[in-house]
Short mmCIF file of C-alpha atoms and ligand atoms in Angstrom, two decimals:
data_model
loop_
_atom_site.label_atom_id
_atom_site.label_comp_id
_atom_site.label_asym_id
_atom_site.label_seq_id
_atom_site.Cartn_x
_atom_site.Cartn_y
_atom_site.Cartn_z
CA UNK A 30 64.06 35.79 73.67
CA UNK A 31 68.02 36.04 74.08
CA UNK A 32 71.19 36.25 76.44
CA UNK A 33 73.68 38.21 74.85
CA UNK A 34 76.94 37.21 75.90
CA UNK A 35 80.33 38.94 75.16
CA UNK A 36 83.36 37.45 76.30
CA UNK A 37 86.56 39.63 76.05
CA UNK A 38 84.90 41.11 73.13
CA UNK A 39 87.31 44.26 71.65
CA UNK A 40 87.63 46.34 68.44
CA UNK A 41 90.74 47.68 66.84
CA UNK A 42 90.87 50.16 63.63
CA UNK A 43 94.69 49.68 63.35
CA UNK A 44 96.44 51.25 65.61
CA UNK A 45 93.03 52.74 67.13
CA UNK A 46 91.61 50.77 69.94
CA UNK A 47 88.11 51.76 69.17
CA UNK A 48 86.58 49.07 71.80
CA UNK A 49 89.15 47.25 75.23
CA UNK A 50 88.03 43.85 75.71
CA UNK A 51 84.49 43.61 77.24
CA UNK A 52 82.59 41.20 79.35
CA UNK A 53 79.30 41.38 79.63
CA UNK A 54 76.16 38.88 80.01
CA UNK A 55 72.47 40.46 78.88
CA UNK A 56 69.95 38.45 80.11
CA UNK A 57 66.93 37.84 78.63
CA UNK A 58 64.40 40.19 78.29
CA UNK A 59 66.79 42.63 79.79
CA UNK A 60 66.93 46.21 78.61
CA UNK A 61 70.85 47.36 79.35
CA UNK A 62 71.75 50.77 77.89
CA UNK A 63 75.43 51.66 76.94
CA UNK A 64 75.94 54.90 77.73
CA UNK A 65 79.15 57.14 77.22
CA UNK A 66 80.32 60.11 75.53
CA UNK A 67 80.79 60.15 71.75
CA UNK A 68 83.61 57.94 70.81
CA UNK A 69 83.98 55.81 74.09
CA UNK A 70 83.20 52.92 71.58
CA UNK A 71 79.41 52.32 71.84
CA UNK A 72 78.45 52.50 68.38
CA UNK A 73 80.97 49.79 68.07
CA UNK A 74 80.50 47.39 70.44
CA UNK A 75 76.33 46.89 68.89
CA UNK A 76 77.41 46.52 65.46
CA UNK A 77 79.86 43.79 67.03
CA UNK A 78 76.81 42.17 68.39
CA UNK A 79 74.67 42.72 65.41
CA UNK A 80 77.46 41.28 63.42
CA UNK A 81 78.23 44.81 60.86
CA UNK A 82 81.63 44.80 62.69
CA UNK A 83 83.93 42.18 62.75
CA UNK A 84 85.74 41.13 66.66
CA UNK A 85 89.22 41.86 66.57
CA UNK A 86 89.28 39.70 69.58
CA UNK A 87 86.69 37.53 71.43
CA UNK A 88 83.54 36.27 71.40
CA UNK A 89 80.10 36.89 71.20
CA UNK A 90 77.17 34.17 72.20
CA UNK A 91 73.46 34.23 71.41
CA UNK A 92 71.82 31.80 73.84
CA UNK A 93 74.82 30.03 74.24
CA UNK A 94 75.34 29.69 70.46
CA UNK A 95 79.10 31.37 69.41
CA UNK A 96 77.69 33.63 66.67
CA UNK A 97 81.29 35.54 66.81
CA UNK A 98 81.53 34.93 62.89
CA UNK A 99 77.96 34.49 62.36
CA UNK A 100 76.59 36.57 59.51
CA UNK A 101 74.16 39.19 60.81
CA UNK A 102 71.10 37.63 59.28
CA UNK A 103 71.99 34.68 60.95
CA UNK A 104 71.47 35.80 64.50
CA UNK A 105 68.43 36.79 64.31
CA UNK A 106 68.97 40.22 66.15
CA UNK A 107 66.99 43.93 64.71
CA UNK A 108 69.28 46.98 64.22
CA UNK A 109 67.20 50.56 64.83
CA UNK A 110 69.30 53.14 63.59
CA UNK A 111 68.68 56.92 64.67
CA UNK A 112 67.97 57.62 61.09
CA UNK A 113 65.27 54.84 59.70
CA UNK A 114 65.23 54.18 56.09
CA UNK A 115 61.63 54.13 55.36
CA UNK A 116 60.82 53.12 51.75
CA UNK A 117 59.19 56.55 50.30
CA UNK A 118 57.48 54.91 47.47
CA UNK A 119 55.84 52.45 49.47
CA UNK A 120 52.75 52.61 52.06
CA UNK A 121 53.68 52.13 55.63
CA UNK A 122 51.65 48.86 55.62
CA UNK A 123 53.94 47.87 52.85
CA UNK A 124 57.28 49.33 54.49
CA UNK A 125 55.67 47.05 57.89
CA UNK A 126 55.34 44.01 56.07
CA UNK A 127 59.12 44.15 53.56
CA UNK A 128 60.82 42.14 56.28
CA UNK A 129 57.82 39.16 56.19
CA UNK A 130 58.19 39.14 52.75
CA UNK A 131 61.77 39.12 52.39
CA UNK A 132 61.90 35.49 55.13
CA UNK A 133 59.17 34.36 52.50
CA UNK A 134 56.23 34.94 55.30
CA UNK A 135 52.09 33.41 53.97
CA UNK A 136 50.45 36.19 53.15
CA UNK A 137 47.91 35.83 56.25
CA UNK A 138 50.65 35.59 58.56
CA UNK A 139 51.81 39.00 57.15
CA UNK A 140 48.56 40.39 57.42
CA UNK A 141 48.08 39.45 61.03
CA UNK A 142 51.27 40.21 62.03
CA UNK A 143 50.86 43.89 60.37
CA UNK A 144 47.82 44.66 62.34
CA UNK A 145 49.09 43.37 65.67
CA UNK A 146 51.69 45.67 65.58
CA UNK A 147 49.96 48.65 64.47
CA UNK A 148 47.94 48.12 66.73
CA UNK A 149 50.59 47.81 69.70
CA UNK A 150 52.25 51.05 67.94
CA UNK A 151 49.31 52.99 67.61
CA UNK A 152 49.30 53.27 64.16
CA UNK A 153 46.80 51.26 62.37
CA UNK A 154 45.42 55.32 60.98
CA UNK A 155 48.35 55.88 58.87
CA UNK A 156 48.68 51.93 57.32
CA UNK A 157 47.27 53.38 54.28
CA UNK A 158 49.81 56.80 53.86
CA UNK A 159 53.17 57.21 52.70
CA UNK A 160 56.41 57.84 55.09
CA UNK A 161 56.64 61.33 53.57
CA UNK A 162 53.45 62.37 55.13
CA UNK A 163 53.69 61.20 58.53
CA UNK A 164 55.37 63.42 61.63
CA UNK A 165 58.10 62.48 62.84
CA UNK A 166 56.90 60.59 66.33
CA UNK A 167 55.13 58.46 63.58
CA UNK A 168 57.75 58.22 60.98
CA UNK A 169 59.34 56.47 64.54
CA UNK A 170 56.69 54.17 65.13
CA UNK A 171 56.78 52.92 61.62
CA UNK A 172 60.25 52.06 61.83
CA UNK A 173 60.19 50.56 65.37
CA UNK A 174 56.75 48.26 63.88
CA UNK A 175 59.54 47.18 61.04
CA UNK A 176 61.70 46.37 63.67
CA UNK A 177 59.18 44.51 65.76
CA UNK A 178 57.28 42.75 63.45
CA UNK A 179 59.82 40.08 62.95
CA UNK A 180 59.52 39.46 66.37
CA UNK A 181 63.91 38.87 66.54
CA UNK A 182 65.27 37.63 69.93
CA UNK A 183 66.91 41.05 70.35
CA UNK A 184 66.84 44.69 69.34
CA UNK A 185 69.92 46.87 69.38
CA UNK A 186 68.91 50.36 69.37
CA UNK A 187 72.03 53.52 68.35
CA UNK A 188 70.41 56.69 69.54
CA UNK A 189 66.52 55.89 67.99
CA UNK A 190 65.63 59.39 69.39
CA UNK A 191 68.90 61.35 68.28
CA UNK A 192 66.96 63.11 65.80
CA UNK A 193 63.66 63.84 67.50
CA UNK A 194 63.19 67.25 69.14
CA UNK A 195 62.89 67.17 73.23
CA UNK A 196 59.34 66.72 73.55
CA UNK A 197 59.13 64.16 71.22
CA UNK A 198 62.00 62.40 72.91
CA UNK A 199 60.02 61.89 75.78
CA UNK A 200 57.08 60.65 74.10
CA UNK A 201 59.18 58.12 72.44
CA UNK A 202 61.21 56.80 75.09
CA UNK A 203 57.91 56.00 77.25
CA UNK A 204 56.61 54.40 74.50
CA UNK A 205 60.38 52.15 73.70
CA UNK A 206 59.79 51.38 77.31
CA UNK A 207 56.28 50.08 77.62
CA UNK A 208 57.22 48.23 74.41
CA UNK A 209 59.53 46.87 76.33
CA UNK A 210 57.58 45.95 79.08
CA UNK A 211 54.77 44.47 77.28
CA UNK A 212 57.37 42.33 74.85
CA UNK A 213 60.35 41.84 77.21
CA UNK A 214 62.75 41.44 74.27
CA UNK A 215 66.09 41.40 75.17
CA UNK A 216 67.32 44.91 74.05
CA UNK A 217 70.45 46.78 74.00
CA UNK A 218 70.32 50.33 73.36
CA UNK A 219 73.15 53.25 72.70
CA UNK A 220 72.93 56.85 74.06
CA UNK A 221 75.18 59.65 75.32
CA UNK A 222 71.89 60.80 77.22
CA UNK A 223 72.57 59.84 80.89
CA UNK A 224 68.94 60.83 81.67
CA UNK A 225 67.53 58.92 79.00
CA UNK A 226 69.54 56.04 80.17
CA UNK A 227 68.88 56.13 83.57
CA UNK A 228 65.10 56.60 82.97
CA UNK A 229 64.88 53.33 80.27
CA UNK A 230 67.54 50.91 81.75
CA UNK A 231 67.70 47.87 83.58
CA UNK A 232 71.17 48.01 83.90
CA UNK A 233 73.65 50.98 82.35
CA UNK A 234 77.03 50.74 81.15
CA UNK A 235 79.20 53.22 81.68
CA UNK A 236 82.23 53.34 78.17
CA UNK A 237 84.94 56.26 78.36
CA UNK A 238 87.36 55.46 76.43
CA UNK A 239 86.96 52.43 74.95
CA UNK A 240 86.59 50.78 78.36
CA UNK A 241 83.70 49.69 80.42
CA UNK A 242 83.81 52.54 83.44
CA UNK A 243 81.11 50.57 85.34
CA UNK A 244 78.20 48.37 84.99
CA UNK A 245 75.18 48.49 87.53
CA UNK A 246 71.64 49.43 87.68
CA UNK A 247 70.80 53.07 87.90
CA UNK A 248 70.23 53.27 90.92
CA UNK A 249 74.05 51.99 91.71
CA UNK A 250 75.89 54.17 88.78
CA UNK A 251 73.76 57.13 90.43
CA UNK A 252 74.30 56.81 94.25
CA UNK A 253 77.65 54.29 93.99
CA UNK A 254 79.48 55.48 91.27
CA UNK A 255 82.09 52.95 90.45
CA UNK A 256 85.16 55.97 90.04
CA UNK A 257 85.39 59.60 89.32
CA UNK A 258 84.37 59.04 85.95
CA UNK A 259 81.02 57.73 86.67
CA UNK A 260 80.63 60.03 89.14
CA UNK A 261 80.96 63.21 87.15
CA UNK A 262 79.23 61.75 84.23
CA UNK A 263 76.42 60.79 85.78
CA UNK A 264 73.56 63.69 87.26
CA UNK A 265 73.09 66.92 86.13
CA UNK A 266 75.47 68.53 87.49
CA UNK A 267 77.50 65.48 88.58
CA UNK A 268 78.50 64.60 92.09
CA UNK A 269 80.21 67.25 94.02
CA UNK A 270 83.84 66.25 94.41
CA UNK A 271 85.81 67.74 97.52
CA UNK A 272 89.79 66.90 97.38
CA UNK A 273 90.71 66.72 101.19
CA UNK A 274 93.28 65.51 103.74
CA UNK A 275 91.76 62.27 105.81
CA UNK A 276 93.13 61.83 109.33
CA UNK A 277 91.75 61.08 113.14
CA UNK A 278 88.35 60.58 111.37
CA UNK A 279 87.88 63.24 109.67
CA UNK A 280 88.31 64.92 106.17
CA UNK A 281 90.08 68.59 106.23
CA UNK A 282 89.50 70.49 103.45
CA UNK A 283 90.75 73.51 104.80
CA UNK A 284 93.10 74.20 107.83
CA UNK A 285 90.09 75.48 109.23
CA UNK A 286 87.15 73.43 107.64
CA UNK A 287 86.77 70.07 108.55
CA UNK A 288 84.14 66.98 107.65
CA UNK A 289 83.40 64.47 109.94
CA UNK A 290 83.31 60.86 108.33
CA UNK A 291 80.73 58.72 109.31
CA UNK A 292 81.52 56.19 111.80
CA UNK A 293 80.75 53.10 109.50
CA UNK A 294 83.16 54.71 106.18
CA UNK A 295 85.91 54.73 109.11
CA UNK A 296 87.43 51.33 108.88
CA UNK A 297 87.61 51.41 104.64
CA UNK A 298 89.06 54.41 105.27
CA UNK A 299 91.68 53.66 107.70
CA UNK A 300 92.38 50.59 105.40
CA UNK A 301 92.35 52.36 101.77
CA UNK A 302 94.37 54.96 103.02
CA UNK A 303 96.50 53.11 105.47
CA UNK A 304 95.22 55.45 108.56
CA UNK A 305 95.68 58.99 106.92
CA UNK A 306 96.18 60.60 103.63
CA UNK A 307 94.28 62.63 100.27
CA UNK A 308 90.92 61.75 99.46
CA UNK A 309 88.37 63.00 97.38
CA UNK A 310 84.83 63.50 99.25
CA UNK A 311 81.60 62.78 96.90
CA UNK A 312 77.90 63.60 97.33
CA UNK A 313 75.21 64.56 95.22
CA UNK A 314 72.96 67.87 95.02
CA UNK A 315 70.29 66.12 97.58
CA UNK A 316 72.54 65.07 100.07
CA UNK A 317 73.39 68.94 100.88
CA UNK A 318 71.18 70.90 103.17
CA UNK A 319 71.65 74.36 103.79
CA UNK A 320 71.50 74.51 107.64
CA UNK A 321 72.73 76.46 110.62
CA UNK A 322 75.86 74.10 111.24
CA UNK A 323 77.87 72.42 108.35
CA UNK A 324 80.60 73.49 106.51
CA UNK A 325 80.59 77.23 105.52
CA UNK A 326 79.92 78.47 102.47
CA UNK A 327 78.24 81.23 100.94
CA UNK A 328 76.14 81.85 97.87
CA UNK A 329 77.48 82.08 94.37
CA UNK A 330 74.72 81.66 92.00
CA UNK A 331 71.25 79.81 91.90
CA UNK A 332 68.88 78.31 89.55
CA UNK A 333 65.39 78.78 90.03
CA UNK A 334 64.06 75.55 88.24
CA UNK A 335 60.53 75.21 88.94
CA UNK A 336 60.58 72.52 91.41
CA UNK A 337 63.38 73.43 93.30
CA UNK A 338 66.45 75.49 93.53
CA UNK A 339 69.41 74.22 93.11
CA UNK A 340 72.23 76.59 94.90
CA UNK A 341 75.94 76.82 93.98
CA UNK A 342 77.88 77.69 96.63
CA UNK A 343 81.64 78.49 96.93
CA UNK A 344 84.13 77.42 99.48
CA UNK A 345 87.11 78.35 99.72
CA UNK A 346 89.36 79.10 96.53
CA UNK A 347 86.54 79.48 93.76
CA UNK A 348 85.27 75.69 94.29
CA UNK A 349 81.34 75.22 93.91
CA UNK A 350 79.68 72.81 95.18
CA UNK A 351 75.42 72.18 93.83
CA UNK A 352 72.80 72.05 96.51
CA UNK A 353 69.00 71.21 96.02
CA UNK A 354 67.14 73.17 98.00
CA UNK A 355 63.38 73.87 98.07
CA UNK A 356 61.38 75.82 95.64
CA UNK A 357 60.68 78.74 98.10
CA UNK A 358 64.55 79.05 98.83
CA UNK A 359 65.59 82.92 97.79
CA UNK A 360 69.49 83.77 99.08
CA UNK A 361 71.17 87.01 97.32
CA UNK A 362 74.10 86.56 96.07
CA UNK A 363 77.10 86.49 98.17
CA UNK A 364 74.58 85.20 101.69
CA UNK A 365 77.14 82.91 103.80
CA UNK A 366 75.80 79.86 104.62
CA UNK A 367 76.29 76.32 106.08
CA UNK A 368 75.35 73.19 104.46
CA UNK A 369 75.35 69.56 106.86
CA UNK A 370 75.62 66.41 104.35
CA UNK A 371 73.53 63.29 104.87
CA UNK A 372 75.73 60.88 106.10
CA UNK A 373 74.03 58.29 104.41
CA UNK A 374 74.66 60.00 100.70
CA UNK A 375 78.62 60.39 101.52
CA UNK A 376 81.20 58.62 99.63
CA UNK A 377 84.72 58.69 99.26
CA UNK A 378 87.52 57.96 96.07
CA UNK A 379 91.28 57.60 96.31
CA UNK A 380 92.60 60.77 94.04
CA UNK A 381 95.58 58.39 93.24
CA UNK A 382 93.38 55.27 91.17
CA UNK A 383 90.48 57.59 91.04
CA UNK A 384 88.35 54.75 92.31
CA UNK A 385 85.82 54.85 94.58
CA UNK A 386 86.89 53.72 98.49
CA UNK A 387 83.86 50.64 99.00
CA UNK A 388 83.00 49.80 102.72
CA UNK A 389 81.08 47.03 103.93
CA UNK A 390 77.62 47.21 104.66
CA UNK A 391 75.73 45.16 106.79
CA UNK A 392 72.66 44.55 106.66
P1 ATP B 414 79.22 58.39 68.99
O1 ATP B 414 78.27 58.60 70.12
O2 ATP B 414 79.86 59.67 68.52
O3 ATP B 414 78.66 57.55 67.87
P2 ATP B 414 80.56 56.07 70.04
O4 ATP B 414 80.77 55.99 71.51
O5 ATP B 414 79.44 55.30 69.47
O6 ATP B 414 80.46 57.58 69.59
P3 ATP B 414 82.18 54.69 68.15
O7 ATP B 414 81.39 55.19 66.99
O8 ATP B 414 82.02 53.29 68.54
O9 ATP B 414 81.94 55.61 69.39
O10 ATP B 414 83.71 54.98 67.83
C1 ATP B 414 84.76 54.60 68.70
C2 ATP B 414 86.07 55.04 68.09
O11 ATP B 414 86.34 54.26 66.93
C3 ATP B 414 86.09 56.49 67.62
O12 ATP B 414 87.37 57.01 67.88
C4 ATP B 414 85.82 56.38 66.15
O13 ATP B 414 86.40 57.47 65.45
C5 ATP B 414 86.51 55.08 65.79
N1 ATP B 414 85.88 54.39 64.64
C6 ATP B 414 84.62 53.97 64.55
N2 ATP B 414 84.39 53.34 63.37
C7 ATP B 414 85.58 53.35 62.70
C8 ATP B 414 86.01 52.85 61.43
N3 ATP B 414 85.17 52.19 60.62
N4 ATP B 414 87.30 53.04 61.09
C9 ATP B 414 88.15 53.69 61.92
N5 ATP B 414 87.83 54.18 63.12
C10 ATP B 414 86.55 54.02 63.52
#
C-alpha cells in the first residue's frame, strides 16, 4: 500500500521541457490515470516515479519517505510496460516466479504465491506452456501475474493495452480493474485513451503540453472541464463550443440568435466578464434536444450508431454543433430544426484565458 507524492516534480531534456513542475498526491489504493496526447509528458512523469528518469527538479515521496534519488529497486514500485518481456525459454510458471527468486524468496513461498495469482489471473491452465504459445489476452495476464506477484506498494502501468486489438482491450481493462478492486494497490496508469481512462480511473489527469490541464474525477473532467483543453479532449466528439457576445443575460451568437443564461451562471458571469463581453458557450452531445423552440439549426449529417443518433447540425457560418438524439430519430439532410439546451449541462469559458467561468453552487 502507497501515497505517491510529487512535489513540484518536472523533467527537462536540455532545452526541452519534457515535464512543468507537477503536484500531485495519490492516495493509497487509488487508481489515477494520466491521460494526454502523445508527448504531453506522461511517459515521463511514471518513469520519474518509478525512478528510470532522473527529476530535474523536485521531489517525489513514497509514504512520506523522499525516494527522489532512490534507486528504482529501492521503492518498491512494478513497471508494466505495453510491450512485456516474457522470458521465451522459460515456462510461464517460471517467468511468474523470476521476480521471487531474484529477492531470494523460500521455495514454498514461491510456490504459493505462484498459484494465488494464477489463480486471481485465471491462468493456472497455461502454468505449464511457454509465452510463445499463449494468445495475446494471456501473454497479458502472464505479465500482469509477474507484476503482481511481488505484491509492490504500487504499479505504474504505460499503455498495458497499446498493443491489444479492441476487443481484447476491453477484456483487459475489466479485468486491470477488478484487479484493482480486489487488491486496491495504489496504481498509476498512462493512456492517450480518454475512454479507457474515464472508464478505469479514480481520478484523471489531464497533461498537454507538459503541464497538468486538470485533475478531477471523471465525472468532473467530463461535465466541468477545467478549460478548453479539457473540454475538447475529453468525449467523443468533445463539448460543443459556441463563441458568443454575453450581455443583459444573455449570450448572442448571432444578431438574430440568442441563448438565454441560466439565472444561477448570471452573477459569475456579470463578475468574469465585468457585466458584458465574448464568451465561449459549452455543452455536451446530451445536453441538446432537438425541440420545437431553441436555437435554429438545421441538419448537416448524422450517425446512426446503434443506440442512438447522434445529429450534427449547422448554425450559422458552417459551425456544427453534436446532438444525441434517440435511436428512432431519421431527419434528411438539410431538415431545419431547433435544439433547447439543459440548463443544468451549460457552461461557460473566457475565450481570452481559455478557462472555464466557475459559479457557485449551493447546495
Ligand atoms: P507518448 O504517448 O507518445 O508516449 P508521452 O505523453 O508519454 O507521449 P513523453 O514520452 O513523456 O510523452 O515525452 C514528452 C516529451 O519529452 C516529448 O517531446 C519527447 O520527445 C521528449 N522526450 C522523452 N524522452 C526523452 C529523452 N530521453 N530525451 C529527449 N527527449 C525526450
Amino acid at each position: 500500500m502507497a501515497t505517491i507524492e510529487l512535489q513540484k516534480v518536472e523533467k527537462k531534456f536540455g532545452d526541452l521541457h519534457a515535464v512543468k513542475p507537477i503536484d500531485l498526491t495519490i492516495h493509497n489504493g487509488e487508481f489515477v490515470v494520466l491521460l494526454g496526447p502523445s508527448g504531453c509528458g506522461k511517459t515521463t512523469t511514471l518513469r520519474m516515479i518509478s525512478g528510470l528518469e532522473a527529476v530535474t527538479g523536485g521531489r517525489i515521496l513514497l509514504n512520506d519517505r523522499d525516494v527522489t534519488w532512490a534507486h528504482p529497486s529501492e521503492r518498491d514500485i512494478a513497471f508494466v510496460f505495453q510491450f512485456f518481456a516474457l522470458y521465451s525459454h522459460m515456462t510461464v510458471r517460471q517467468n511468474i516466479a523470476f521476480p521471487l527468486q531474484a529477492q531470494g524468496e523460500s521455495r514454498e513461498t514461491i510456490r504459493q504465491r505462484v498459484a494465488e495469482v494464477a489463480r486471481l489471473l485465471e491462468i493456472e491452465h497455461v502454468l505449464d506452456a511457454k509465452p510463445g504459445s499463449l494468445s495475446g489476452g494471456d501473454r497479458q495476464r502472464v505479465a500482469l501475474a509477474r507484476a503482481l506477484v511481488r505484491r509492490p506498494a504500487a504499479f505504474l502501468m504505460d499503455e498495458p493495452l497499446g498493443a491489444l486489438d479492441a476487443e481484447f482491450r476491453e477484456t483487459m481493462r475489466a479485468e486491470i480493474k477488478r484487479l484493482h478492486i480486489e487488491q486496491h494497490a495504489t496504481t498509476v496508469y498512462v493512456t492517450h485513451d480518454q475512454i479507457e481512462a474515464m472508464a478505469m480511473g479514480d481520478r484523471i489527469v489531464v497533461m498537454s503540453d507538459a503541464v497538468v490541464q486538470q485533475v478531477g474525477t471523471p465525472a468532473q473532467v467530463y461535465h466541468d472541464p477545467a478549460n478548453l483543453f479539457v473540454a475538447r479532449f475529453i468525449g467523443s466528439p468533445g463539448m460543443n463550443l459556441l463563441r458568443g457576445h454575453y450581455a443583459g443575460g444573455a449570450v448572442h451568437l448571432r444578431a438574430d440568435v440568442a441563448c438565454q443564461v441560466p439565472g444561477d451562471w448570471v452573477p459569475a458571469l456579470n463578475g468574469a466578464l465585468g457585466g458584458e463581453g465574448d464568451v465561449i458557450l459549452g455543452f455536451r452531445p446530451e445536453a441538446a434536444t432537438v425541440n420545437s423552440a431553441g436555437l435554429p439549426a438545421s441538419v448537416y449529417a448524422t450517425d446512426l450508431l446503434g443506440g442512438y443518433t447522434m445529429l450534427h447540425l449547422e448554425i450559422g457560418d458552417h459551425e456544427i454543433v453534436h446532438a444525441r438524439a434517440g435511436r428512432e430519430t431519421h431527419y434528411p439532410i438539410g431538415t431545419p430544426v431547433r435544439f433547447a439546451l439543459d440548463p443544468a449541462m451549460v457552461r461557460f469559458f473566457d475565450p481570452k484565458t481559455e478557462k472555464a467561468i466557475v459559479r457557485e453552487v449551493t447546495a
